[in-house]
Coordinates of C-alpha atoms in Angstrom, one line a residue:
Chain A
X54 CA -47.5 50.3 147.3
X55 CA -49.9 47.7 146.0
X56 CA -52.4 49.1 143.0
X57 CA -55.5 47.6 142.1
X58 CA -58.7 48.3 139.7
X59 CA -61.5 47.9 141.1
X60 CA -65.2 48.4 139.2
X61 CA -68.5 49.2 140.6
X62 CA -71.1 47.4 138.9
X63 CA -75.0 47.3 139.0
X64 CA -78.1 48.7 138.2
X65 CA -79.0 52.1 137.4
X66 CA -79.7 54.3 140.5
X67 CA -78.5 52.0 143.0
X68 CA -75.5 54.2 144.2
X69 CA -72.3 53.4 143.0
X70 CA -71.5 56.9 142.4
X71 CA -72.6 57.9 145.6
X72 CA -70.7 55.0 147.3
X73 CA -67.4 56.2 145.7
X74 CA -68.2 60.1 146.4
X75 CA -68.8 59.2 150.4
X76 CA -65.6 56.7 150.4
X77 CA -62.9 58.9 148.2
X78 CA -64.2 62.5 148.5
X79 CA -67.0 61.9 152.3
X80 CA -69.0 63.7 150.3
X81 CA -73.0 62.7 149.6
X82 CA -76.2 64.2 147.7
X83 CA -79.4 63.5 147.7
X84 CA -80.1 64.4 144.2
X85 CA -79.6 61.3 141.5
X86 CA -77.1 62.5 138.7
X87 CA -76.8 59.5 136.3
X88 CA -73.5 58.1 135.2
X89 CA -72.8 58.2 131.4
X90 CA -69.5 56.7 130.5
X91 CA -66.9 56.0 133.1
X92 CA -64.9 57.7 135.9
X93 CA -62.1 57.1 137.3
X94 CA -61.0 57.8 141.2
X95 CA -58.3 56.9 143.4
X96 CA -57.8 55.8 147.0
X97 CA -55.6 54.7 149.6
X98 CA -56.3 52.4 152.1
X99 CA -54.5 50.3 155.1
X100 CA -55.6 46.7 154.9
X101 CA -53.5 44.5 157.8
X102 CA -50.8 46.8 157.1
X103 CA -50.5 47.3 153.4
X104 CA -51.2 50.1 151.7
X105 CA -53.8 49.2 148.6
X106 CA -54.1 51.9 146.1
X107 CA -57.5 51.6 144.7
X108 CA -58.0 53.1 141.2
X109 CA -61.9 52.6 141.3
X110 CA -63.7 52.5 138.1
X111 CA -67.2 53.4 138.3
X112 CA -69.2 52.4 135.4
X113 CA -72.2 53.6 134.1
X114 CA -75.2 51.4 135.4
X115 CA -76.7 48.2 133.4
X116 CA -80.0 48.8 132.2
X117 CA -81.6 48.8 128.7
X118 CA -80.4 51.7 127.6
X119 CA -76.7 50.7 127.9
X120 CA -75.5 47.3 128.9
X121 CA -72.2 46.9 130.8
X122 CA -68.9 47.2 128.4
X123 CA -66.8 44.3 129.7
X124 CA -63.2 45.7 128.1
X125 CA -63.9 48.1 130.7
X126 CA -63.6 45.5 133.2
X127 CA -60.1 44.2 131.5
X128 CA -57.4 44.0 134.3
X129 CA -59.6 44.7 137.1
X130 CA -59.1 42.6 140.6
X131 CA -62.1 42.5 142.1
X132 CA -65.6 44.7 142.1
X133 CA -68.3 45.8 144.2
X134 CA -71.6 44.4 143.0
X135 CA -74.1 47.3 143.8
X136 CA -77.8 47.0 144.7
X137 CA -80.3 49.1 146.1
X138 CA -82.1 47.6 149.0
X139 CA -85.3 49.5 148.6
X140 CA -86.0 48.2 145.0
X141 CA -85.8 44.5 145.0
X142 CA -85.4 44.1 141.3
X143 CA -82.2 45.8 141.6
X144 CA -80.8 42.8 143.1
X145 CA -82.2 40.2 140.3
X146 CA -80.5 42.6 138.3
X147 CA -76.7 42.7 140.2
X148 CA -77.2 38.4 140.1
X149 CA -77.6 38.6 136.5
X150 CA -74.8 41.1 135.7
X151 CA -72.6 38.9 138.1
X152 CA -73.2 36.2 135.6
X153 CA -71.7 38.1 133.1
X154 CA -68.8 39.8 134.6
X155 CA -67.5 36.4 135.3
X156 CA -67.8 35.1 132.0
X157 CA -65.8 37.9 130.8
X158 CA -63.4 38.2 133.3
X159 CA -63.3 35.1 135.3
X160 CA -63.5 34.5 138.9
X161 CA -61.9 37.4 140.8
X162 CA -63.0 38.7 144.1
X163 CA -66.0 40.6 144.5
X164 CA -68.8 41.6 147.5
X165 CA -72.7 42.9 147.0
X166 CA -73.3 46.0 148.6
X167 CA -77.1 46.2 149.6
X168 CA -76.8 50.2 149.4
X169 CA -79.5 52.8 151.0
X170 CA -79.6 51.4 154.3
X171 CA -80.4 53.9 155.9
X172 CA -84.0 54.0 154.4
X173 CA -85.4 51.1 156.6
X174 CA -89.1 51.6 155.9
X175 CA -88.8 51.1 152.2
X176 CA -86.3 48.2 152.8
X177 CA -87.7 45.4 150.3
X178 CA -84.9 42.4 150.2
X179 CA -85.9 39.9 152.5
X180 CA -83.1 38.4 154.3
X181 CA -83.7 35.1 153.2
X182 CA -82.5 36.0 149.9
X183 CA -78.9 37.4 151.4
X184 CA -78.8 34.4 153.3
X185 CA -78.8 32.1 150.1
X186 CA -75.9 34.0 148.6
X187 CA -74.2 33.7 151.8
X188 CA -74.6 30.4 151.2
X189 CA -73.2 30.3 147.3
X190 CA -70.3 32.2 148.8
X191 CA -71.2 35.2 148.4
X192 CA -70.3 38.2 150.9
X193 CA -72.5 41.3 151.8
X194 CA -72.4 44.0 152.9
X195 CA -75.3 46.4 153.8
X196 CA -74.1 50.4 152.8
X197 CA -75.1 53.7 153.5
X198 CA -74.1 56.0 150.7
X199 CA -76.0 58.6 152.7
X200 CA -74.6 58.2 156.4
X201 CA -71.6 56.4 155.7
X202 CA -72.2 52.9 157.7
X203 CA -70.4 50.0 155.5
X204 CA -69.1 51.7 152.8
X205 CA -64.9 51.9 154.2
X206 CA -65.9 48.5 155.6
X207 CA -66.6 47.3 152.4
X208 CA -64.3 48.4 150.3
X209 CA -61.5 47.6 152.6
X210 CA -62.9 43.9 152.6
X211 CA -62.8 43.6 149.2
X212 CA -59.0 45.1 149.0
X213 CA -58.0 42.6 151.4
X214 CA -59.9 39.7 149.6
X215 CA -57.6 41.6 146.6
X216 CA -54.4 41.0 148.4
X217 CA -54.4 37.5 149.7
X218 CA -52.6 35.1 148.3
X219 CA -54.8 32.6 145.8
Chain B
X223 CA -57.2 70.3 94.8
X224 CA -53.5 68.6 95.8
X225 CA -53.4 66.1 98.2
X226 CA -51.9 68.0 101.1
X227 CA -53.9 71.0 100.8
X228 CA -56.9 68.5 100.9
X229 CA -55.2 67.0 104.5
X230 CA -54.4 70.5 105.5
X231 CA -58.5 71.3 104.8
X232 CA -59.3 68.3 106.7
X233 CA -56.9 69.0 109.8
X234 CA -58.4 72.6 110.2
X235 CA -61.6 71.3 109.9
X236 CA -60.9 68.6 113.1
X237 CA -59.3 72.0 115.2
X238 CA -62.3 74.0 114.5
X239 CA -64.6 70.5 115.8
X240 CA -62.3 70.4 119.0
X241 CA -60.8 66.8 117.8
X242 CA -57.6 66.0 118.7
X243 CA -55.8 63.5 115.9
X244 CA -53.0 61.3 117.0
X245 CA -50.7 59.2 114.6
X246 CA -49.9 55.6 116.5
X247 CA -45.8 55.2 115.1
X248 CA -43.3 53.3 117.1
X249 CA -45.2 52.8 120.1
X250 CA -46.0 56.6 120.6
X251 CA -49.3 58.7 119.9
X252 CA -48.1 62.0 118.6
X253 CA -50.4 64.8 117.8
X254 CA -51.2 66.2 114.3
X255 CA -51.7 69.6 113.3
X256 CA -52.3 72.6 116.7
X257 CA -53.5 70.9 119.4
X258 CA -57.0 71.8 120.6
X259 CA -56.9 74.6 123.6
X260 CA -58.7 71.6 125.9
X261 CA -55.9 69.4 125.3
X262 CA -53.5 70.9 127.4
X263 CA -56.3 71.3 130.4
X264 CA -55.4 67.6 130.5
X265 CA -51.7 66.8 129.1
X266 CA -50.0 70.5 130.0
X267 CA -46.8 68.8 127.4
X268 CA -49.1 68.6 124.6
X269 CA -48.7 72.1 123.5
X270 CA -47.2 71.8 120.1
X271 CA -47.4 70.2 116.8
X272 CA -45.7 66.5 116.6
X273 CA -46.2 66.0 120.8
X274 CA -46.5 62.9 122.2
X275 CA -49.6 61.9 124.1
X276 CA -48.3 61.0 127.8
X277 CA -49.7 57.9 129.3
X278 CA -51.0 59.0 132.2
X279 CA -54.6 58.1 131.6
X280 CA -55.5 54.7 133.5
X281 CA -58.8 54.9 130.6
X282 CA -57.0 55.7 127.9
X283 CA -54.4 53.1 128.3
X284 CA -57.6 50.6 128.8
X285 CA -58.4 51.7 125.6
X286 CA -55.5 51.7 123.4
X287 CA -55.7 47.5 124.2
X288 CA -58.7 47.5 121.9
X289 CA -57.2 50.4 119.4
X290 CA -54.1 48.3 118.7
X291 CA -56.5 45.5 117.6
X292 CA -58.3 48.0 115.5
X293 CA -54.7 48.8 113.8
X294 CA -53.8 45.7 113.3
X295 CA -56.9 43.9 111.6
X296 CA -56.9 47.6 109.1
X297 CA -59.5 47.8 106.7
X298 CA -62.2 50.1 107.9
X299 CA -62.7 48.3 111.7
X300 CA -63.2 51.3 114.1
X301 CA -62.7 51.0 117.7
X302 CA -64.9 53.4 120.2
X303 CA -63.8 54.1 123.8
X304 CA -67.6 55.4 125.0
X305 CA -67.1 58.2 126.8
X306 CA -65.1 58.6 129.9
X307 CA -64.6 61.4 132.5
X308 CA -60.7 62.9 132.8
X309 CA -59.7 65.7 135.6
X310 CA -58.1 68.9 134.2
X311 CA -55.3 69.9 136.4
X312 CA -56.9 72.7 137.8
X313 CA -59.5 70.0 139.0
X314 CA -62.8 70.2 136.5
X315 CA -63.7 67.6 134.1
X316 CA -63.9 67.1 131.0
X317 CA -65.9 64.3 129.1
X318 CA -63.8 62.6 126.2
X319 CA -64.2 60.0 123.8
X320 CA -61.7 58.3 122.0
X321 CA -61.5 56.7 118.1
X322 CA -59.3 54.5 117.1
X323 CA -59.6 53.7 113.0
X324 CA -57.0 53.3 110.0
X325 CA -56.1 55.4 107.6
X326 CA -54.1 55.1 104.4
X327 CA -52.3 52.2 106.4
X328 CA -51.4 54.5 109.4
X329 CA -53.1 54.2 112.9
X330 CA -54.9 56.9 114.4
X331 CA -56.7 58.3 117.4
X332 CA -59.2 60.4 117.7
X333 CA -59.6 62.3 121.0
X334 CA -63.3 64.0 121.1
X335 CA -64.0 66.8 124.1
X336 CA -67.5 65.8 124.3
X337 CA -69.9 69.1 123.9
X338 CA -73.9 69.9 123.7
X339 CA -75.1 66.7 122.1
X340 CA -73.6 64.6 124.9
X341 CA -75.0 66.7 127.3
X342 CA -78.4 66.3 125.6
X343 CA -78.1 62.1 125.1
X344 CA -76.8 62.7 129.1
X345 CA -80.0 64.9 129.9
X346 CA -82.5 62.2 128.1
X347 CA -80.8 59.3 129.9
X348 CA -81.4 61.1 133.3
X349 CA -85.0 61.9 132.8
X350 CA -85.5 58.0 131.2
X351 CA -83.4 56.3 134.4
X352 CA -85.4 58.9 136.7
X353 CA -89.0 57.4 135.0
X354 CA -88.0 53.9 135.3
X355 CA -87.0 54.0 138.7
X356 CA -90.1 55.4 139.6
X357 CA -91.8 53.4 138.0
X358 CA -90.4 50.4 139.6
X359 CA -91.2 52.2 143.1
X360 CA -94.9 52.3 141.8
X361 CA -95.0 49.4 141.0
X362 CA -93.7 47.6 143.7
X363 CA -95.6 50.0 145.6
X364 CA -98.4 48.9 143.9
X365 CA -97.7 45.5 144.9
X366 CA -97.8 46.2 148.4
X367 CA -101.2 47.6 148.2
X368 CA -102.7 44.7 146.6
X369 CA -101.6 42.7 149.0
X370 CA -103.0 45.2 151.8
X371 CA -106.3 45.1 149.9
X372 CA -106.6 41.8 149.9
X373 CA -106.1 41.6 153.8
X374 CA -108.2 44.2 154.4
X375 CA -110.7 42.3 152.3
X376 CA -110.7 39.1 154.2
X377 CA -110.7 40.8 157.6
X378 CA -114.1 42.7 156.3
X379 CA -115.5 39.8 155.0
X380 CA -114.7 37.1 158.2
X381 CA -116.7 40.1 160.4
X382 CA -119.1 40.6 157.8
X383 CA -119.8 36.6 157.6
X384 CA -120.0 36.6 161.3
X385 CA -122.8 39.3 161.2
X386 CA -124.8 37.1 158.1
X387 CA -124.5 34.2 160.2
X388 CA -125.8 35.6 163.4
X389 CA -128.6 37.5 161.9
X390 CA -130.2 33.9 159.9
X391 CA -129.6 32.4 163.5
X392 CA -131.7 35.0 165.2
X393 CA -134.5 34.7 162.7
X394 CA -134.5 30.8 163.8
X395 CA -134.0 31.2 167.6
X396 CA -136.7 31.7 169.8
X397 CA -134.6 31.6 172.9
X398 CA -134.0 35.4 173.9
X399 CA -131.1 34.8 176.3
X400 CA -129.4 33.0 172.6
X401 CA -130.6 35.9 170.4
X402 CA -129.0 38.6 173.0
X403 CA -125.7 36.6 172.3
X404 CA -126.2 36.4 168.9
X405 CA -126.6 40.5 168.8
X406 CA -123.8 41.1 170.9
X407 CA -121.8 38.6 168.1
X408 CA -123.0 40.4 165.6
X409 CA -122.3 44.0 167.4
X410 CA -118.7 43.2 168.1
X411 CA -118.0 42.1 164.3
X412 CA -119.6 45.5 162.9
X413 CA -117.4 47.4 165.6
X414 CA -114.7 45.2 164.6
X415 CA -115.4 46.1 160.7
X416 CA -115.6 50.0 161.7
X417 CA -112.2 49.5 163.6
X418 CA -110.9 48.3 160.3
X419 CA -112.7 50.9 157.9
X420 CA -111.0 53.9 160.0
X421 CA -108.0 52.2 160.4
X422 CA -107.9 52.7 156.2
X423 CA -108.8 56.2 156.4
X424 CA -106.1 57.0 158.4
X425 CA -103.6 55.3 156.1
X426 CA -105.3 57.2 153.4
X427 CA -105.0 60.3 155.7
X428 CA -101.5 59.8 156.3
X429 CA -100.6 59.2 152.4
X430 CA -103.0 62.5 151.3
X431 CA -100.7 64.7 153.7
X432 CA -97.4 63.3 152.2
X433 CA -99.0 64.3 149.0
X434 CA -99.7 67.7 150.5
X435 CA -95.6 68.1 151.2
X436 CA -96.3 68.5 154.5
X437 CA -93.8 66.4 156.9
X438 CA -96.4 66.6 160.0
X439 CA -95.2 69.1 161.7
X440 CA -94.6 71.8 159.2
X441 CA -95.7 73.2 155.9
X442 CA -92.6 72.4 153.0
X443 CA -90.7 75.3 151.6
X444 CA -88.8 75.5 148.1
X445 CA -87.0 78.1 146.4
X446 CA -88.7 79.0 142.9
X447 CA -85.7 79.6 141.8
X448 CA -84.5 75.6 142.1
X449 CA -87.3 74.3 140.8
X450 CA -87.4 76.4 137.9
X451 CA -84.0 75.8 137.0
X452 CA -84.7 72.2 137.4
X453 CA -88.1 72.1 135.4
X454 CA -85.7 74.0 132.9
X455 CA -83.4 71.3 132.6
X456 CA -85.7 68.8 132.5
X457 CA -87.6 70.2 129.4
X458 CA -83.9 71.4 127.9
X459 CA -83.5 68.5 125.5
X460 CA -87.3 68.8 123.9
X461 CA -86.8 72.8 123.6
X462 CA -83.5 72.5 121.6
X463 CA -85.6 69.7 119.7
X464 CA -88.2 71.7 118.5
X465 CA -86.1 74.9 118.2
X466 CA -87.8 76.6 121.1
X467 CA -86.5 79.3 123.2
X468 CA -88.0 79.0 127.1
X469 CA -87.7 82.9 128.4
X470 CA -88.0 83.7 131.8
X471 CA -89.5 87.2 133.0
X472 CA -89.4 88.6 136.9
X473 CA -87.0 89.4 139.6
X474 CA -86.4 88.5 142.5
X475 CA -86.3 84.2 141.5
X476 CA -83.8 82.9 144.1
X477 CA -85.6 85.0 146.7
X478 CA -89.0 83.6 146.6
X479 CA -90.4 80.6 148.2
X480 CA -93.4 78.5 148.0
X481 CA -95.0 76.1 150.1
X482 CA -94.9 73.2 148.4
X483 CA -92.8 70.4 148.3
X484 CA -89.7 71.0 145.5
X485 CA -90.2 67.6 144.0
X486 CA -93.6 68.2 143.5
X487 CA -93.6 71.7 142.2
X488 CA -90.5 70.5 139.4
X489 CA -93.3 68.2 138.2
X490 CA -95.5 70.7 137.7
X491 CA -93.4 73.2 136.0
X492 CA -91.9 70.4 134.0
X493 CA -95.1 69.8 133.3
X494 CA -96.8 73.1 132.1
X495 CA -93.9 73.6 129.9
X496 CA -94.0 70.2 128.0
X497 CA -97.5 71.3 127.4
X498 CA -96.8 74.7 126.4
X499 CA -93.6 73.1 123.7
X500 CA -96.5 71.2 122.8
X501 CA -98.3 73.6 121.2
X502 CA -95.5 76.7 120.4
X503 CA -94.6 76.5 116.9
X504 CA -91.1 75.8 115.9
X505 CA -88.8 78.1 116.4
X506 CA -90.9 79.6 118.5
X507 CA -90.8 81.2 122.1
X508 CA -92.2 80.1 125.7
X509 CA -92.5 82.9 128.2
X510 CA -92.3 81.5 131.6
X511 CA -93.3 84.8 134.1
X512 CA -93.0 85.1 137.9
X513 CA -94.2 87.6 140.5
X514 CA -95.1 88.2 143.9
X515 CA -98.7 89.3 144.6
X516 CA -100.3 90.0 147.9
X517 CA -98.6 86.8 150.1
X518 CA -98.6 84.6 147.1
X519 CA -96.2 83.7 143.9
X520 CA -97.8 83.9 140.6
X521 CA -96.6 81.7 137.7
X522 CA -97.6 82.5 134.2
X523 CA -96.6 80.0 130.9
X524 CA -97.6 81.2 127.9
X525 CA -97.2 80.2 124.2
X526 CA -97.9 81.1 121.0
X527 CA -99.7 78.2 119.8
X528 CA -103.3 77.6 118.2
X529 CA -105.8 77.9 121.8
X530 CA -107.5 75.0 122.5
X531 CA -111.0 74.1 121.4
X532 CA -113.6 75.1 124.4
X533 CA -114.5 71.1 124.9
X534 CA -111.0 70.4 125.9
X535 CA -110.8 73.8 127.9
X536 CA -113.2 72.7 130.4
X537 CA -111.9 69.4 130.8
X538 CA -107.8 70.4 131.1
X539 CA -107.7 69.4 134.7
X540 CA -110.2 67.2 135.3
X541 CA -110.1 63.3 135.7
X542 CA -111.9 63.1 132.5
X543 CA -109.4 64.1 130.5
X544 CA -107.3 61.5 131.5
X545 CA -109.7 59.1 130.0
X546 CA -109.2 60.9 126.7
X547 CA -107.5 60.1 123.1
X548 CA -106.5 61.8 120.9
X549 CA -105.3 65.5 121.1
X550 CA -106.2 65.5 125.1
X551 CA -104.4 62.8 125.6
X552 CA -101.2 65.3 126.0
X553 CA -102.9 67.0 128.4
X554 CA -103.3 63.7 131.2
X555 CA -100.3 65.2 133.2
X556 CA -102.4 68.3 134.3
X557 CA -104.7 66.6 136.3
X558 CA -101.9 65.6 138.9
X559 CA -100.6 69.3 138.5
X560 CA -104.5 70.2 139.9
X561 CA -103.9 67.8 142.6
X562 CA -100.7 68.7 143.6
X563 CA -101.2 72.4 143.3
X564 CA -104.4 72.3 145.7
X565 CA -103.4 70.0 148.1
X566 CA -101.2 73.1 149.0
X567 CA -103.7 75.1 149.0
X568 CA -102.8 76.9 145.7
X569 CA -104.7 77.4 142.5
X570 CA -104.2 76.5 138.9
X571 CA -105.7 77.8 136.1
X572 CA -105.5 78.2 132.0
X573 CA -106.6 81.6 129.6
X574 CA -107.0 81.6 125.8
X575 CA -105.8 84.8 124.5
X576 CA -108.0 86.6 121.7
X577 CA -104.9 86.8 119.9
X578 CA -104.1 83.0 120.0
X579 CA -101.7 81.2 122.3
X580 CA -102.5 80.0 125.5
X581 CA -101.6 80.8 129.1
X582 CA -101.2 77.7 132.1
X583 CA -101.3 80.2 135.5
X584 CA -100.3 78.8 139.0
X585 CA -101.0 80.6 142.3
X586 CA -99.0 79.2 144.9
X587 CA -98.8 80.7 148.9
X588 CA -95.8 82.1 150.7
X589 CA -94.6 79.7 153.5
X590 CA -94.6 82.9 155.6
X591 CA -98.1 83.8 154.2
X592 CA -100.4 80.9 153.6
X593 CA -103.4 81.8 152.0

């Protein structure tokens, strides 16, 4: 079986624990628990036929009270860049971190997840801004912590992205 | 003192702390001294003096990349891990942190089961991530309503110009079948500005009931006992702070129920008791009552402290006092306690006692029995 580390990186509050508890465990809260530190969780999924054993790091959000410890991102294969759609600042914020994360670690495979879907009236990123990553390569996906939509999708992008040949 | 009986002091001391010390020799972390009880939740094999630390932690391995650094440059160069989350076998957690530093030329590891003042750093970061997401929410919020203001503003003002300029033609016209168009102009642009006026009423409307925690159809419902125990945790941190106790008096918690929205009535508590910490001398106590009475749930928060002066009594909950410096300046919370608390149709109130201290009451109705 294939293993790969994988990180979830962003912003305070945007939902990376949430994403992991409704991918690994289909489990999801409403309440906000902040992440201090790391955790570590483990999943198993098909992608065209192999089976990807995702050790999936989720780190503690970037935000001035702690900033994102890159030896924590040593040996990783790709990450999940996490925003929350209803607070446009969050995504600013993911584009900066991005920056960073490929300084330390170099190019590896990675998607944005525009997270909280499911909360359409408070949506704030305007399409044209997804469309101009789209357009620097980047590849989205809008997620659902909440109700589930995009969040196996996702992650099982990103492991295929993982597997493929360079 | 000899030199072992000072290690020996040293190693009990580290047990007693709960810190687990590793020597790094020939590739292998073995353990020094008893291993801590919490040890083995996580590595069953480490049981004994001299036992070697298993690899099976994806973190800790992570780690040891930056320890072995740490060993090799000496001197007094620590190495922190930041703390991480490991799984006992029987499926809890545990929150660790690991030290990697150099001591009379051999490598060591401390492991750390992370205890109260984590939890406290981990409370604070919670309550400061909480305000600055809101905040962001406000403001962007705030954003949108500027924007809003300043349609709503040119929309009045092209009807309103429309009614100016009719009115200075009529006073030039003479031709009455010209003026009677000009009156109907200027009629349909006032209708068209009372259109617009009620149309932001009802947004107002809509946002006041929202602020009522009602979802339009029915009144909200929260269990006390939730809301205490998160106001509780909220204010945790300040209490241990200050050295105050926060005791709770009544029966009957997880069985009572307001109407009020829970998000709202955590604020408030929260609230009431950062004021009451405020002014409860160190060491100190915070009583924090509950009862039933006749449909509605009574909530009493009472300190010791000096009362307040009667000038700052009558303004506690007004809007005034949020315009205040100084010592009422503490007190600017309250006012959206008095909003939220009404809008409910509840009642909020404060007593000086003879004696000194002071006493925040809240009346809040029953969802079965609103007042």
């Amino acid at each position: 079986m294939i293993q790969k580390k994988i990180c979830m990186i962003g912003a305070s509050g945007v939902g990376k624990t949430s994403l992991i508890s409704k991918f690994v465990h289909s489990m999801f809260s409403d309440k906000y628990l902040t992440t201090v530190g790391v955790k570590i969780d483990k999943k198993t999924v098909a992608v065209d036929g192999a089976e990807v054993m995702l050790m999936i790091w989720d780190l503690e959000g970037d935000d001035d009270y702690q900033r994102l410890q890159t030896s924590y991102l040593r040996g990783s294969s790709g990450y999940l860049l996490v925003a929350d759609g209803t607070r446009q600042i969050t995504l600013d914020q993911a584009i900066e971190i991005q920056g960073r994360v490929t300084a330390a670690i170099g190019p590896v495979p990675f998607l944005l997840a525009l997270n909280k879907a499911d909360l359409v009236s408070q949506w704030e990123i305007d399409q044209s801004r997804v469309d101009d990553l789209t357009a620097r390569g980047w590849k989205s996906f809008k997620t659902s912590a909440k109700e589930g939509a995009g969040v196996e999708e996702a992650f099982v992008e990103l492991s295929r992205q993982m597997i493929q040949p360079p | 003192m000899s030199k072992l009986e000072r290690d020996s002091r040293a190693g009990a001391v580290l047990e007693v702390l709960g810190i687990a010390v590793f020597v790094h020799a020939s590739g292998a972390l073995r353990i020094s001294g008893q291993p801590p009880d919490w040890l083995r939740l996580i590595w069953p094999t480490v049981t004994e003096p001299d036992a070697t630390l298993p690899g099976s932690s994806a973190f800790l391995e992570n780690f040891l990349i930056d320890a072995r650094e740490c060993w090799t440059a000496g001197g007094e160069k620590r190495a922190r891990s930041g703390p991480w989350v490991e799984q006992t076998a029987d499926g809890n957690e545990l929150s660790l942190e690991a030290t990697a530093l150099t001591i009379g030329g051999q490598a060591i590891l401390l492991l750390e089961r992370l205890g109260e003042v984590f939890e406290a750093k981990k409370s604070m970061l919670q309550k400061a991530r909480e305000t600055v997401i809101a905040y962001q929410r406000l403001n962007s919020e705030m954003q949108k309503k500027e924007i809003l203001l300043h349609c709503i503003s040119e929309e009045m003002n092209a009807a309103l110009a429309n009614v100016i300029t009719s009115l200075r033609l009529i006073e030039l016209e003479k031709d009455p079948t010209r003026i009677g168009q000009l009156l109907r102009l200027a009629s349909r642009a006032t209708e068209e500005q009372q259109t617009l006026i009620n149309k932001v009423l009802n947004v107002f409307a809509a946002e006041l009931e929202g602020l009522r925690g009602r979802d339009g159809t029915a009144m909200a419902q929260t269990q006390l006992g939730d809301a205490v125990r998160a106001a509780e945790e909220n204010v945790a941190p300040q209490f241990a702070d200050k050295g105050v106790r926060l005791r709770l008096a009544g029966s009957g918690l997880d069985e009572m129920r307001v109407a009020m929205d829970s998000t709202h009535l955590t604020r408030v508590l929260s609230t009431l008791l950062e004021n009451a910490l405020q002014s409860a001398p160190a060491g100190d106590e915070v009583r924090l009552n509950f009862a039933e009475e006749s449909g509605a749930i009574l909530i009493r928060i009472s300190d010791n402290g000096p009362s307040f002066p009667p000038d700052i009594c009558a303004n506690l909950f007004s809007r005034a006092a949020t315009a205040a410096s100084g010592p009422q300046a503490s007190h600017l919370p309250l006012q959206f306690c008095r909003i939220a608390v009404e809008n409910c149709d509840g009642e909020i109130g404060y007593e000086s006692r003879h004696e000194g201290g002071n006493t925040f009451w809240v009346m809040l109705p029953t969802p079965a029995a609103p007042k």
